[in-house]
Short mmCIF file of C-alpha atoms in Angstrom, two decimals:
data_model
loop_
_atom_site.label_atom_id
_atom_site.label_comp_id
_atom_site.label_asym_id
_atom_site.label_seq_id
_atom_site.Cartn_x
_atom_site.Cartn_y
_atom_site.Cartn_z
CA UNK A 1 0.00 0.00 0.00
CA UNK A 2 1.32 3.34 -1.03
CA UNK A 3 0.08 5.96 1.82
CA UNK A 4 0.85 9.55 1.20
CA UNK A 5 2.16 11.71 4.00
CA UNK A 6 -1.02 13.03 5.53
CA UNK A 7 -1.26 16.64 7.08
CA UNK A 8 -1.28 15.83 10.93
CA UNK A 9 -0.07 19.64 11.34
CA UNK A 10 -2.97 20.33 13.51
CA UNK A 11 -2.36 17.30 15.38
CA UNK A 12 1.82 17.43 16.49
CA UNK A 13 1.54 21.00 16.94
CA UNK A 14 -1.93 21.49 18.82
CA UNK A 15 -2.71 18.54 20.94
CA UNK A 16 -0.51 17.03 24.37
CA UNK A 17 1.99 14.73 23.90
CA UNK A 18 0.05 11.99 25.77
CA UNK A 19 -1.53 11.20 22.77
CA UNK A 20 -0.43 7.44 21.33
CA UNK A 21 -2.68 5.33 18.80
CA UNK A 22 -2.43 7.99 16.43
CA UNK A 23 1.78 7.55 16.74
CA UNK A 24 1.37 4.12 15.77
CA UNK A 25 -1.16 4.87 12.74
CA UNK A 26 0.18 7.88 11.02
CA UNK A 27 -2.57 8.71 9.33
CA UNK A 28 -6.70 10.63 9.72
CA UNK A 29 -9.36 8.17 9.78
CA UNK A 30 -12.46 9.46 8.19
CA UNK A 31 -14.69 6.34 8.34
CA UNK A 32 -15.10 3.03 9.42
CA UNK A 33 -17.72 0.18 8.74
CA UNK A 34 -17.87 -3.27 10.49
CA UNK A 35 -14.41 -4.92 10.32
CA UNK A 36 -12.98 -2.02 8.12
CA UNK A 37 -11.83 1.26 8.45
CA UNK A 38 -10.71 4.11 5.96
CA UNK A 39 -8.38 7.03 6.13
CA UNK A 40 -9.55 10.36 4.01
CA UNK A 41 -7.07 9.65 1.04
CA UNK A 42 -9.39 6.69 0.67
CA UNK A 43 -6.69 3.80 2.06
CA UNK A 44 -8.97 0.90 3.72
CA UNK A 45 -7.36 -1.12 7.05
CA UNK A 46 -9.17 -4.40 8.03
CA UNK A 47 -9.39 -3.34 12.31
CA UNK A 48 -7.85 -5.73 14.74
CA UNK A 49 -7.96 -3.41 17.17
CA UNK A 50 -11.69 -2.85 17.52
CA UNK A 51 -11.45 0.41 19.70
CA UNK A 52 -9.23 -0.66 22.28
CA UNK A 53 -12.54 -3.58 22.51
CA UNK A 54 -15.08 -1.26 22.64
CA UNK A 55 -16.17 -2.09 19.24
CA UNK A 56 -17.15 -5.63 19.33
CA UNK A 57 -19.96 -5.53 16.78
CA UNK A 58 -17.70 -3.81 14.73
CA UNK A 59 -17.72 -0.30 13.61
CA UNK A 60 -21.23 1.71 12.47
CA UNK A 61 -22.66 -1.98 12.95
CA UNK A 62 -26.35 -1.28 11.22
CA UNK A 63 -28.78 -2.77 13.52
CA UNK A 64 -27.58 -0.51 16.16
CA UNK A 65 -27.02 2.67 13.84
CA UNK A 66 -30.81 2.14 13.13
CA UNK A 67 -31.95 1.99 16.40
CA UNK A 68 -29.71 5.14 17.23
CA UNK A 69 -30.61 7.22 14.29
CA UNK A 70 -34.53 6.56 15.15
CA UNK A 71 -34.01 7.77 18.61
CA UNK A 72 -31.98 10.86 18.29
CA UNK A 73 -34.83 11.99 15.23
CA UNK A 74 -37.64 11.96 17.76
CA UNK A 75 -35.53 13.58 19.95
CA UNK A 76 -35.35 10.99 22.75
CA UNK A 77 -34.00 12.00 25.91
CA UNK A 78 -29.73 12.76 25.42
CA UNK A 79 -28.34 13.94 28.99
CA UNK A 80 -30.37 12.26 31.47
CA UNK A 81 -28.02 12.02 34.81
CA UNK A 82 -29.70 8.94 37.03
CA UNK A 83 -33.14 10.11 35.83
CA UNK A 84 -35.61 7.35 34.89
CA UNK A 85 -36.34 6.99 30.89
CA UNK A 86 -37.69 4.79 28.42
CA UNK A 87 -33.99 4.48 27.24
CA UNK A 88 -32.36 3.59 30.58
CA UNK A 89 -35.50 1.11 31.44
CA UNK A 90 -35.50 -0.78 27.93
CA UNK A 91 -31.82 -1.18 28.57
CA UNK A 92 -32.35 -2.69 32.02
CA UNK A 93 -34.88 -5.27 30.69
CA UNK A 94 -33.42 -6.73 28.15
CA UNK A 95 -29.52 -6.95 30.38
CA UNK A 96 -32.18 -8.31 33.23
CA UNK A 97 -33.72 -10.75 30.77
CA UNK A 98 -31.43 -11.26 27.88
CA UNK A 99 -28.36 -11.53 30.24
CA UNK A 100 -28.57 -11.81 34.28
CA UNK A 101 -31.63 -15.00 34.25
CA UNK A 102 -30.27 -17.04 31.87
CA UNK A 103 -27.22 -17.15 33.85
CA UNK A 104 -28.86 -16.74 37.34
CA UNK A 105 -26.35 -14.04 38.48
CA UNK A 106 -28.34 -11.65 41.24
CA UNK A 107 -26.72 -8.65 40.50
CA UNK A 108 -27.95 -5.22 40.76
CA UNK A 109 -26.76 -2.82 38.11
CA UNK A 110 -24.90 0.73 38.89
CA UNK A 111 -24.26 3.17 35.74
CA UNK A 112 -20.99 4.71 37.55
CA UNK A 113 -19.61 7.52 35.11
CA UNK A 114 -19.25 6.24 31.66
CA UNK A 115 -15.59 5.11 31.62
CA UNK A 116 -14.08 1.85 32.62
CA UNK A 117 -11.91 2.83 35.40
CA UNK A 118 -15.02 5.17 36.98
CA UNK A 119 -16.43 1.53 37.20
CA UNK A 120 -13.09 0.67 38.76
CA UNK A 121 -13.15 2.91 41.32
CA UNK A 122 -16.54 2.40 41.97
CA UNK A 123 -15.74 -1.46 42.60
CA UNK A 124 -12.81 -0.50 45.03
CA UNK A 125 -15.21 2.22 47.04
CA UNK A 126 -17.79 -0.24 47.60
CA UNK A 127 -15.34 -2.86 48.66
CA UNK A 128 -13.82 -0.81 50.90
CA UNK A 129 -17.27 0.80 52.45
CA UNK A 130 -19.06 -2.91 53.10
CA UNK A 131 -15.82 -4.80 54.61
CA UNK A 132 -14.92 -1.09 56.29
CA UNK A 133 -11.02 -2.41 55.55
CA UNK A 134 -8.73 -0.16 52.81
CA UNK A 135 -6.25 -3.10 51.49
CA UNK A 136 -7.13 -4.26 48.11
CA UNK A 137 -4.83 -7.43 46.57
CA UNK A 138 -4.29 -7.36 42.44
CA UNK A 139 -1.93 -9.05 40.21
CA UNK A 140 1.14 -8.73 38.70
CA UNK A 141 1.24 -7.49 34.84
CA UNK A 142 -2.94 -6.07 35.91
CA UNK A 143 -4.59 -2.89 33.83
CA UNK A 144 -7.40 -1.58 35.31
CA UNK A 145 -7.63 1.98 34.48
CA UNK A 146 -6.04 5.35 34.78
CA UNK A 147 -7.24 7.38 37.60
CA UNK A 148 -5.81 7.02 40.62
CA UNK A 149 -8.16 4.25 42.46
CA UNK A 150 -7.44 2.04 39.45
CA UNK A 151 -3.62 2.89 39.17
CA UNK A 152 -3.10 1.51 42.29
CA UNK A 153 -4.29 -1.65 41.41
CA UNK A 154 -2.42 -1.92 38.01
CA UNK A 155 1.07 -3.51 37.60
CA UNK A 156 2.66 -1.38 34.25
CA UNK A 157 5.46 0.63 35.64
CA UNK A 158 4.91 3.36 33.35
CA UNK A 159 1.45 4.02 33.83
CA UNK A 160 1.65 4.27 37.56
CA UNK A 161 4.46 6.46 37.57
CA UNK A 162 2.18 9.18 36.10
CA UNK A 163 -0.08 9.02 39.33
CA UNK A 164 2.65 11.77 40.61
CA UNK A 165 1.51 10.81 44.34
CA UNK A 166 2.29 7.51 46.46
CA UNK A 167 -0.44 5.27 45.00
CA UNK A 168 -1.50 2.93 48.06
CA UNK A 169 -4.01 0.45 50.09
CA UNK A 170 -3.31 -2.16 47.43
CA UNK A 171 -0.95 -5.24 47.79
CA UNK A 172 0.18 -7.08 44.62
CA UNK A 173 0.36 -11.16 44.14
CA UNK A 174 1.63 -13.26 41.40
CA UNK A 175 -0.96 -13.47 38.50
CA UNK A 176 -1.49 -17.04 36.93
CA UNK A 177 1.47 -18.44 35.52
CA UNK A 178 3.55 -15.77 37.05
CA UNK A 179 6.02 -17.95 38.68
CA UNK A 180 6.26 -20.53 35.94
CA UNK A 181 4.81 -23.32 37.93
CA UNK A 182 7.54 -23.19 40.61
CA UNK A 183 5.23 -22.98 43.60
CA UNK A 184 1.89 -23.66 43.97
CA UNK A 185 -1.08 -21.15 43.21
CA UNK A 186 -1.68 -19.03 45.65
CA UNK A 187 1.50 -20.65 48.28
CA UNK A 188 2.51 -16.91 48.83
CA UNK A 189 -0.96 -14.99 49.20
CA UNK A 190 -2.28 -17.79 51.64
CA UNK A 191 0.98 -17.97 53.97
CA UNK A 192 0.26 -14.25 54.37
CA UNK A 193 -3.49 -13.96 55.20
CA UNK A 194 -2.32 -17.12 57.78
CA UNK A 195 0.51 -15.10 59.33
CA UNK A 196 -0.46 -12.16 61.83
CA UNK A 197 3.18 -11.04 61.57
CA UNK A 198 3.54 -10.65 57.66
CA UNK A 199 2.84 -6.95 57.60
CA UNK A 200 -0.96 -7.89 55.20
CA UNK A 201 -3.23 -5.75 56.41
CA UNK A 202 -6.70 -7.96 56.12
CA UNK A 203 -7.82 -7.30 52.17
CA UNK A 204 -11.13 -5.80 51.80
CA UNK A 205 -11.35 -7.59 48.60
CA UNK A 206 -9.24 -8.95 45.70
CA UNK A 207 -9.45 -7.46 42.15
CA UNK A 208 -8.72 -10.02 39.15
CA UNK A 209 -8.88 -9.90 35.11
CA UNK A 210 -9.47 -13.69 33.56
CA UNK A 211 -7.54 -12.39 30.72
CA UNK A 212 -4.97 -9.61 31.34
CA UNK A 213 -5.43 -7.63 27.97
CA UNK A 214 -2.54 -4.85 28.39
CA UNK A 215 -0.52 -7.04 30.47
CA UNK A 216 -0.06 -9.48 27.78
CA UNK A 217 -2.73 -11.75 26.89
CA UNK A 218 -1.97 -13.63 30.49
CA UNK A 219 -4.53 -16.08 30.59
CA UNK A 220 -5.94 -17.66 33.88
CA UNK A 221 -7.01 -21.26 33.91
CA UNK A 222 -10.36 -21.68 34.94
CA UNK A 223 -8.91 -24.27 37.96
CA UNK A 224 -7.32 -20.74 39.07
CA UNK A 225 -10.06 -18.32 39.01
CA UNK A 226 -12.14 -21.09 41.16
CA UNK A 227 -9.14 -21.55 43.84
CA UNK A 228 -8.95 -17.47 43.51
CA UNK A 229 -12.89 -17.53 44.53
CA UNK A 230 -12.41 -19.46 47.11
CA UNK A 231 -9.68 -18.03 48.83
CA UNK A 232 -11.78 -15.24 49.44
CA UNK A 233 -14.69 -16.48 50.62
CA UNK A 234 -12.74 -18.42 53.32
CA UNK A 235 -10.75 -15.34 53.41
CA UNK A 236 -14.29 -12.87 54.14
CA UNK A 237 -12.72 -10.59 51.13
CA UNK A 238 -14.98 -9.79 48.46
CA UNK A 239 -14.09 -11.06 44.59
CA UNK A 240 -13.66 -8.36 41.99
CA UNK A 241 -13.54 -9.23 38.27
CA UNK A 242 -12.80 -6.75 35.77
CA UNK A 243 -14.48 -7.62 32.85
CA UNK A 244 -13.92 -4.17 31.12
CA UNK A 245 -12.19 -5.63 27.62
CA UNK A 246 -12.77 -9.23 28.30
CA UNK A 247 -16.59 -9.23 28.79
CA UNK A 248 -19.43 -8.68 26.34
CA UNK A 249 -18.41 -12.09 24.48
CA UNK A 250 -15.24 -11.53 23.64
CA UNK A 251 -14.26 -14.82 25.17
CA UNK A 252 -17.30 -16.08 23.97
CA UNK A 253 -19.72 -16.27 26.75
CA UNK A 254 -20.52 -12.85 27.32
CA UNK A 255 -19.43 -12.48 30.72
CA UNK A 256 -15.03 -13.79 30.19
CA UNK A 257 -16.03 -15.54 33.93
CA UNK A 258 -18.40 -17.75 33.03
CA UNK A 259 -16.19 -20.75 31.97
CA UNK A 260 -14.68 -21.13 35.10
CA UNK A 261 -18.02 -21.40 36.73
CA UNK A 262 -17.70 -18.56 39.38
CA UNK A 263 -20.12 -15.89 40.41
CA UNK A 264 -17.78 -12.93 41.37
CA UNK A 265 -18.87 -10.65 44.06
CA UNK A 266 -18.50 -7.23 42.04
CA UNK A 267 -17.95 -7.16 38.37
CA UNK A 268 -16.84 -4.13 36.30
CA UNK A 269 -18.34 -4.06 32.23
CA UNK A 270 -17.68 -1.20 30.09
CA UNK A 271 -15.78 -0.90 26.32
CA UNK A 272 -18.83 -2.59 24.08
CA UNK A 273 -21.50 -2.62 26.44
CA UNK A 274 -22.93 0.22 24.33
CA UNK A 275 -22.20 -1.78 21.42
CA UNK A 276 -21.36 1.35 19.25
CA UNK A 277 -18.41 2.65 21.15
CA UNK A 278 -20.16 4.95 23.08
CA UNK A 279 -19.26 5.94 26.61
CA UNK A 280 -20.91 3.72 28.92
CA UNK A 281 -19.75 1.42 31.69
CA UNK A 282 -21.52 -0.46 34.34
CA UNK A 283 -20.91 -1.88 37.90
CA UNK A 284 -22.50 -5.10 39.07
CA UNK A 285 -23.07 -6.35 42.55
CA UNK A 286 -24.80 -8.76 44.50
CA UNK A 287 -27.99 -7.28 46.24
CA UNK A 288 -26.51 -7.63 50.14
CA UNK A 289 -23.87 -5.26 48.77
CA UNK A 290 -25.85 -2.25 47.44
CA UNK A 291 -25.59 -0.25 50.63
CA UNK A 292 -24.64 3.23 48.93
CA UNK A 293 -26.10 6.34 49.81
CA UNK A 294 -28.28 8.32 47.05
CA UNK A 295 -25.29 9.90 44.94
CA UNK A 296 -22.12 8.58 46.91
CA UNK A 297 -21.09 7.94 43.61
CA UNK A 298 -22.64 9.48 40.92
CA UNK A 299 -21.53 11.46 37.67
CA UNK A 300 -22.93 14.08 35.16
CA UNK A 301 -22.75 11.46 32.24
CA UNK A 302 -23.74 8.27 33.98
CA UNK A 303 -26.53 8.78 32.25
CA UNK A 304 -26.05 8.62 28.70
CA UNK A 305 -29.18 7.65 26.65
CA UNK A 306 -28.03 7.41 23.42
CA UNK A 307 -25.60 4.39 24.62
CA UNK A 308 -28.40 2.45 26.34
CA UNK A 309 -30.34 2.50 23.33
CA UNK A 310 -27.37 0.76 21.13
CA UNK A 311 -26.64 -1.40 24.01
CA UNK A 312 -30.42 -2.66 23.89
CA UNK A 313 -30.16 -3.21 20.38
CA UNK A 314 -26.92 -4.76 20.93
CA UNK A 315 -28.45 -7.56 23.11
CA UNK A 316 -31.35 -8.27 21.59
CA UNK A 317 -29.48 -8.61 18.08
CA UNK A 318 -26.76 -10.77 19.31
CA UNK A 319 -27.51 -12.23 23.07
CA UNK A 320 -31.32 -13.67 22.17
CA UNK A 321 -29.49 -17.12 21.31
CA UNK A 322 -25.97 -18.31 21.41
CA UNK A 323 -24.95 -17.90 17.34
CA UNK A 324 -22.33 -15.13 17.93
CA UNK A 325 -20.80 -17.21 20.61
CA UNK A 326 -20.43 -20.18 18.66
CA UNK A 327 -18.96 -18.14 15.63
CA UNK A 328 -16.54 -16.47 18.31
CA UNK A 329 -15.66 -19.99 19.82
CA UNK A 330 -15.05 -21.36 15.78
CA UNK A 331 -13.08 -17.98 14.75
CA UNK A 332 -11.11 -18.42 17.58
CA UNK A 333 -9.77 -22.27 16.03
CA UNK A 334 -8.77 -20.25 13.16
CA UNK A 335 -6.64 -17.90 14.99
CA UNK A 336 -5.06 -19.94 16.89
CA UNK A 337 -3.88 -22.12 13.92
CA UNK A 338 -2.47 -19.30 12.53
CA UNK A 339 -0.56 -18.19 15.69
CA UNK A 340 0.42 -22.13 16.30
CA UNK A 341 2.22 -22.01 12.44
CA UNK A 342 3.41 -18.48 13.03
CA UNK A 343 4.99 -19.31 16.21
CA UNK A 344 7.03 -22.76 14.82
CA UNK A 345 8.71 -20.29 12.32
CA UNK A 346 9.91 -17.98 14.96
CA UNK A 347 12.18 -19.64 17.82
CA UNK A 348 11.32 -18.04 21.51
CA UNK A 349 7.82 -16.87 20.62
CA UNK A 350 4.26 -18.47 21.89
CA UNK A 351 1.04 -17.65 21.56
CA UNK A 352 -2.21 -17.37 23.86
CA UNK A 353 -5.65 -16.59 24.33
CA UNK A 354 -9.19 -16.98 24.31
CA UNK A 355 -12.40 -16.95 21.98
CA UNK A 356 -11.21 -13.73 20.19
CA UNK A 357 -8.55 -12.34 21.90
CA UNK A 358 -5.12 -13.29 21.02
CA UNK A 359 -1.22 -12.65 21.67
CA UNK A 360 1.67 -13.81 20.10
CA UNK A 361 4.54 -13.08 22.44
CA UNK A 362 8.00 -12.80 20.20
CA UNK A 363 11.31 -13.37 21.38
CA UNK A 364 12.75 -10.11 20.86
CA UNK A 365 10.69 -7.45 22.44
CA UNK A 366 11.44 -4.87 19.80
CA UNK A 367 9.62 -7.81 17.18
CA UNK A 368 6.15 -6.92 17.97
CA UNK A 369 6.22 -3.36 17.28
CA UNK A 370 7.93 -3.85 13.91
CA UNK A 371 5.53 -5.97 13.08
CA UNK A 372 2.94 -3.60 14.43
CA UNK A 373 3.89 -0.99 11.73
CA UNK A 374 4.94 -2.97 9.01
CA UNK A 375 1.40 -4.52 9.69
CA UNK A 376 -0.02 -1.05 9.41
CA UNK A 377 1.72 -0.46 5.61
CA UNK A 378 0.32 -3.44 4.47
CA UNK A 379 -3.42 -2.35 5.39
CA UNK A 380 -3.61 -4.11 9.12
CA UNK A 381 -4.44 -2.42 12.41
CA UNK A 382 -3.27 -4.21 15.54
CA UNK A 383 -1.44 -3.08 18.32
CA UNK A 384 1.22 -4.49 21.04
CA UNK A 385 0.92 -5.03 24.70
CA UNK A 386 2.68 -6.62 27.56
CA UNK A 387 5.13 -4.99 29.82
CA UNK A 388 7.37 -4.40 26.82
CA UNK A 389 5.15 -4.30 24.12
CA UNK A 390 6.49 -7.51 23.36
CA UNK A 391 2.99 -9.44 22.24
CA UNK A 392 1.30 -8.68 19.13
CA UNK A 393 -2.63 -8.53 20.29
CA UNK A 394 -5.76 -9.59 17.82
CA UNK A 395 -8.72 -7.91 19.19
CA UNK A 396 -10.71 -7.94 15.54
CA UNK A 397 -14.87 -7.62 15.56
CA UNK A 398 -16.73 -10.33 17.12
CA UNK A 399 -18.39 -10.06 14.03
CA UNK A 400 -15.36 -10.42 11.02
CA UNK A 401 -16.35 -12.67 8.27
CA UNK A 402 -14.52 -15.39 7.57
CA UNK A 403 -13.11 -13.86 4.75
CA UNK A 404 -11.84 -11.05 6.48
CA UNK A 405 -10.67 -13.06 9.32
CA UNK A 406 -8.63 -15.00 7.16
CA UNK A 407 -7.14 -12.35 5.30
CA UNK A 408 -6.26 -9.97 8.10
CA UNK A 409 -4.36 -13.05 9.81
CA UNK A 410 -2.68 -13.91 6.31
CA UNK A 411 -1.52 -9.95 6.52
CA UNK A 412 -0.23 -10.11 10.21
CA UNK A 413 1.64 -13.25 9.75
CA UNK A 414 3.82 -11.43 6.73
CA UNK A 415 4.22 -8.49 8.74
CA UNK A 416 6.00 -10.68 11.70
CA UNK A 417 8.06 -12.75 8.93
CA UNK A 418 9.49 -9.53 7.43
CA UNK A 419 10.14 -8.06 10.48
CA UNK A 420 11.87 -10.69 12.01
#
């Protein structure tokens, strides 16, 4: 693909430093539709980046643009706060019926401010306020948001030196597969909830992705997750899982927890709970727990219509029977073969993941990010993570064709064989 230098005057000289997507993707994105997105000299990129995960039913998916459009033109109800509308209540019926019965989880549903780590922080007040303790235990190589509640609880270096202040009340233990099967899960956490002289103040609860997404594509067997569970309930901590990128069927199920057969105490949903990438996060709890005070925790845009509307249309498109899971659960076979043949030609890599998120970790940590861009030339989006950038992540639309599947995989494997 020939790409001529855009004009991104307005961009290098106007806006902060801090931005970083758009360093990776030197280019101005003018529009996107379902798996694909186009630049305004016309250039077309097959997505495996999916807005971060916010865009699981791909971009300007039609069903939900419908819905949308016919709201906004009778002028439904934009800005609503925590007032009651038709919006907000359709919503809550169809999550109620659609997602919560079938899977007979109990919990009530809080619409925190719209962003993922506002759910974050939401989780870790509530914690804190029903077990009246401040410690909070997360895991090594964890993302979960940058304000300062949630930076506490991540593991990236980088991110929480930005906090600028001491970032505490939090205690980190060794994720799944952290110690490479030299002791046994959970050895280290348990000797120090036993021991009154290890210094662990008594955790109010524990905060835990399935998959870590940023960290690396760290997967936790489902044998884990259920010893994590419980731990704390012989522990009297409360069980967190953050559910932000992982959850709305990106694993599959729609909740990434459901596999390993646990009911979490709290759980945190945001990224494509709208379905169309707009702002919108929620935090779920079981019923004993709900013991806030009217606007403890509230925000001006908790309350944004417009993204309960494409999240109802969302789930009654795609949750009424199990079809997108099952296409999820096949494309993920697919990508997997391809990261299983990518991965013999490339000594020192391996691959992981789940349903439709997927990492191939490379032996040099500079690998990925060539990749990343010479991906990008040749029409690809995908980005790195890990604690070096050293995995190449596929996060592409729950709902890629085969087609497009196959092609955008055909187009990341050349970019790691040229780069190598």
């Amino acid at each position: 693909m020939t790409i001529v230098q855009p004009d991104l005057s307005v961009f290098t000289t106007l806006e902060s430093e801090v931005r970083s997507y758009c360093r990776s993707w030197p280019t101005v994105f003018d529009r996107a539709q379902g798996s694909r997105m186009y630049d305004e000299d016309g250039h077309e990129y097959l997505d495996f980046f999916a807005g971060a995960g916010s865009l699981n039913y791909g971009h300007n998916n039609p069903v939900l643009k419908r819905a949308l459009l016919d709201y906004l033109e009778r002028d439904g109800v934009t800005h609503g706060l925590d007032m009651s509308t038709t919006a907000k209540r359709a919503f809550l019926e169809f999550f109620q019926n659609m997602i919560l019965r079938p899977r007979e989880l109990p919990y009530k549903v809080m619409f925190p401010g719209p962003t993922g780590t506002n759910a974050v922080e939401a989780a870790l007040k509530l914690a804190r306020k029903v077990k009246g303790r401040e410690t909070v235990v997360s895991f090594t190589n964890a993302f979960h948001g940058m304000s300062l509640g949630s930076l506490a609880v991540t593991g990236n270096a980088f991110k929480r030196a930005g906090a600028g202040v001491p970032l505490v009340h939090t205690t980190p233990m060794p994720f799944d597969h952290y110690m490479g099967g030299k002791t046994p899960d959970f050895l280290w956490f348990e000797q120090l909830l036993g021991d009154h002289g290890s210094g662990l103040d008594h955790p109010a609860a524990v905060i835990v992705e399935t998959i870590q997404g940023e960290g690396g594509i760290n997967v936790a067997r489902p044998q884990w997750l259920r010893a994590l569970a419980q731990l704390c309930q012989q522990h009297d901590m409360l069980l967190i899982v953050d559910d932000i990128q992982m959850g709305c069927g990106r694993t599959g199920a729609f909740f990434s927890f459901e596999e390993a057969g646990i009911t979490p105490d709290i759980v945190t949903v945001s990224k494509s709970i709208s379905g169309y990438g707009l702002p919108m996060s929620l935090c779920l709890f079981r019923p004993e727990l709900d013991v806030w005070e009217p606007g403890e925790h509230n925000g001006t845009f908790r309350g944004n219509n417009p993204a309960f509307v494409t999240a109802a249309a969302a789930l009654n498109a795609y949750w009424a029977d199990d079809k997108l899971k099952q296409q999820t659960l096949a494309h993920a076979q697919t990508i997997e073969a391809a990261l299983r043949d990518t991965a013999a030609h490339h000594s020192g890599s391996a691959y992981r993941g789940r349903g439709m998120v997927w990492g191939l970790e490379l032996s040099d940590p500079q690998h990925a990010g060539r990749a990343a861009r010479r991906a990008f030339e040749l029409g690809l989006l995908i980005e790195t993570s890990g604690a070096h950038d050293q995995v190449v992540k596929l996060l592409p639309p729950l709902t890629i064709t085969t087609d497009e599947l196959d092609q955008g995989l055909r187009i990341a494997q050349r970019a790691v064989f040229e780069t190598a």
